[in-house]
CSV table of C-alpha atoms and ligand atoms in Angstrom, one decimal:
chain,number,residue,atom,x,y,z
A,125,UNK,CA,-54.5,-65.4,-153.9
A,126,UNK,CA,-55.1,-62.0,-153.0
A,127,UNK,CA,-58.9,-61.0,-151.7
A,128,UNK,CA,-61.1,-58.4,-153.6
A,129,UNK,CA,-61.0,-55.1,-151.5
A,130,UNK,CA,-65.0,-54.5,-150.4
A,131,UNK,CA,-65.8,-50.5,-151.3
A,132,UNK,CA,-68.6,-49.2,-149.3
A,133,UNK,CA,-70.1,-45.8,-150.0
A,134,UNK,CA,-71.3,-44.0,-146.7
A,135,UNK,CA,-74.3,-41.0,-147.7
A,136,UNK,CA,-74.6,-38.2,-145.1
A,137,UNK,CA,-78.2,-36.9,-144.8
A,138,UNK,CA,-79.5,-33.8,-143.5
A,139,UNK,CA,-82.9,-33.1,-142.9
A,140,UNK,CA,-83.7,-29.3,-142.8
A,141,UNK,CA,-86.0,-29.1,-140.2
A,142,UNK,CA,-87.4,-25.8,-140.9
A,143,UNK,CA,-88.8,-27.1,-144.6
A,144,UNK,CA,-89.7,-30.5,-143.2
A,145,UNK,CA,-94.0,-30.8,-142.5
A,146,UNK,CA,-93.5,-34.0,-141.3
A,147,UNK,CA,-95.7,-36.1,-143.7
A,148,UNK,CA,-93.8,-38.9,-143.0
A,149,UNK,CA,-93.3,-39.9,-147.3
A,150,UNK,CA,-89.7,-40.0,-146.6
A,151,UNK,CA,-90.4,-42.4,-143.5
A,152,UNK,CA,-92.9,-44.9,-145.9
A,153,UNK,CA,-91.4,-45.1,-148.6
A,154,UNK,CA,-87.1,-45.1,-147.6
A,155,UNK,CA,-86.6,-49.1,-148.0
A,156,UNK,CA,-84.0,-48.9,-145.2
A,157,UNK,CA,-86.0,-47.4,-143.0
A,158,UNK,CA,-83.7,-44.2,-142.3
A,159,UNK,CA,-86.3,-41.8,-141.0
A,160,UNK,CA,-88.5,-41.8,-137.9
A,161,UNK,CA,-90.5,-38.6,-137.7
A,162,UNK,CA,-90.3,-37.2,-133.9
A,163,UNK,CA,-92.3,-34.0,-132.5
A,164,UNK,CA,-94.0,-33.6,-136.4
A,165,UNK,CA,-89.9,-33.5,-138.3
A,166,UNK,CA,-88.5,-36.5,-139.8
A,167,UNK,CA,-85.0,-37.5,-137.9
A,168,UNK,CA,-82.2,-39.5,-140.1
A,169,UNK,CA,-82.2,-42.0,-136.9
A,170,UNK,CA,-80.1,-44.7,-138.9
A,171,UNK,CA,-77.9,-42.5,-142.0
A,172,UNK,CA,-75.5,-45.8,-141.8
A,173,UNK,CA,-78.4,-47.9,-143.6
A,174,UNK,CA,-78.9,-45.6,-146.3
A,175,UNK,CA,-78.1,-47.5,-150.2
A,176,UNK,CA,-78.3,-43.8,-152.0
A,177,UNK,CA,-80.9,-44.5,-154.1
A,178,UNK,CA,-82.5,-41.2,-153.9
A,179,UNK,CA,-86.2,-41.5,-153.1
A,180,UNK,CA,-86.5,-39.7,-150.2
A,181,UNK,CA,-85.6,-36.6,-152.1
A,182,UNK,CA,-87.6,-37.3,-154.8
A,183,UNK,CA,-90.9,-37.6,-152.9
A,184,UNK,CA,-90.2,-35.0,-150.9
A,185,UNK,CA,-91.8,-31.9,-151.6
A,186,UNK,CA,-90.7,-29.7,-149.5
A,187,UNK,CA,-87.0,-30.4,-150.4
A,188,UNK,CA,-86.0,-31.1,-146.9
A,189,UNK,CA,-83.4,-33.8,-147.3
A,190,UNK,CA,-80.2,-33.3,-148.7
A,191,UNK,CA,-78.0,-36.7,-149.0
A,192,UNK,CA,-74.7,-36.2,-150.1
A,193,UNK,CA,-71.9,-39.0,-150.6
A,194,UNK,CA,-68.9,-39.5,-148.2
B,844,SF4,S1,-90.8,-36.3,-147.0
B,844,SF4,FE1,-89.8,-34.3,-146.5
B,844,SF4,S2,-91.4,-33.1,-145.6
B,844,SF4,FE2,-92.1,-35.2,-145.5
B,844,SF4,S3,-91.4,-35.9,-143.5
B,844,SF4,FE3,-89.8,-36.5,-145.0
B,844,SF4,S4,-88.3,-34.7,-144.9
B,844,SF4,FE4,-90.3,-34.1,-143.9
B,845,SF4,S1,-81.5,-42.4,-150.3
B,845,SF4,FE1,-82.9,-44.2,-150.3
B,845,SF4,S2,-81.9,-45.5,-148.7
B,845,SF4,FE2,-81.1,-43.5,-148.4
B,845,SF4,S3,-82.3,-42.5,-146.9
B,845,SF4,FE3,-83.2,-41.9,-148.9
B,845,SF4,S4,-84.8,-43.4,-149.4
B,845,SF4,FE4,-83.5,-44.3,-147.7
């Protein structure tokens, strides 16, 4: 019997540090915990956790992250 081929999706993210302020939404509220804010910009320290679901854009405000799909 042949096996189901497994798809993964990988999501690049970019953080642009000049918009980032570092309050740290993107770091609370990512369920994967992506983001680790280091010397006051938040850092994508673990982009291979990411599911896509696109609430670190959303909540932040100053449009800082940019995730695209790989
Ligand atoms: S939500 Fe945006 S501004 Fe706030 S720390 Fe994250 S990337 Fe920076
Ligand atoms: S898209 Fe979702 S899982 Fe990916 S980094 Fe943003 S909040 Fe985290």
């Amino acid at each position: 019997m042949a096996r189901a081929k497994k798809e993964y999706t990988v999501y690049l993210i970019k953080v642009e540090g000049e918009k980032c302020n570092g309050c740290g939404q993107c770091v609370d509220l990512c369920p994967v915990d992506v983001f680790e804010v280091k010397e006051g910009r938040s850092v994508p320290l673990d982009p291979q956790n990411c599911l896509g679901c696109g609430t670190c854009v959303a909540v932040c405000t100053t449009e800082a992250i940019i995730i695209t799909e790989i």
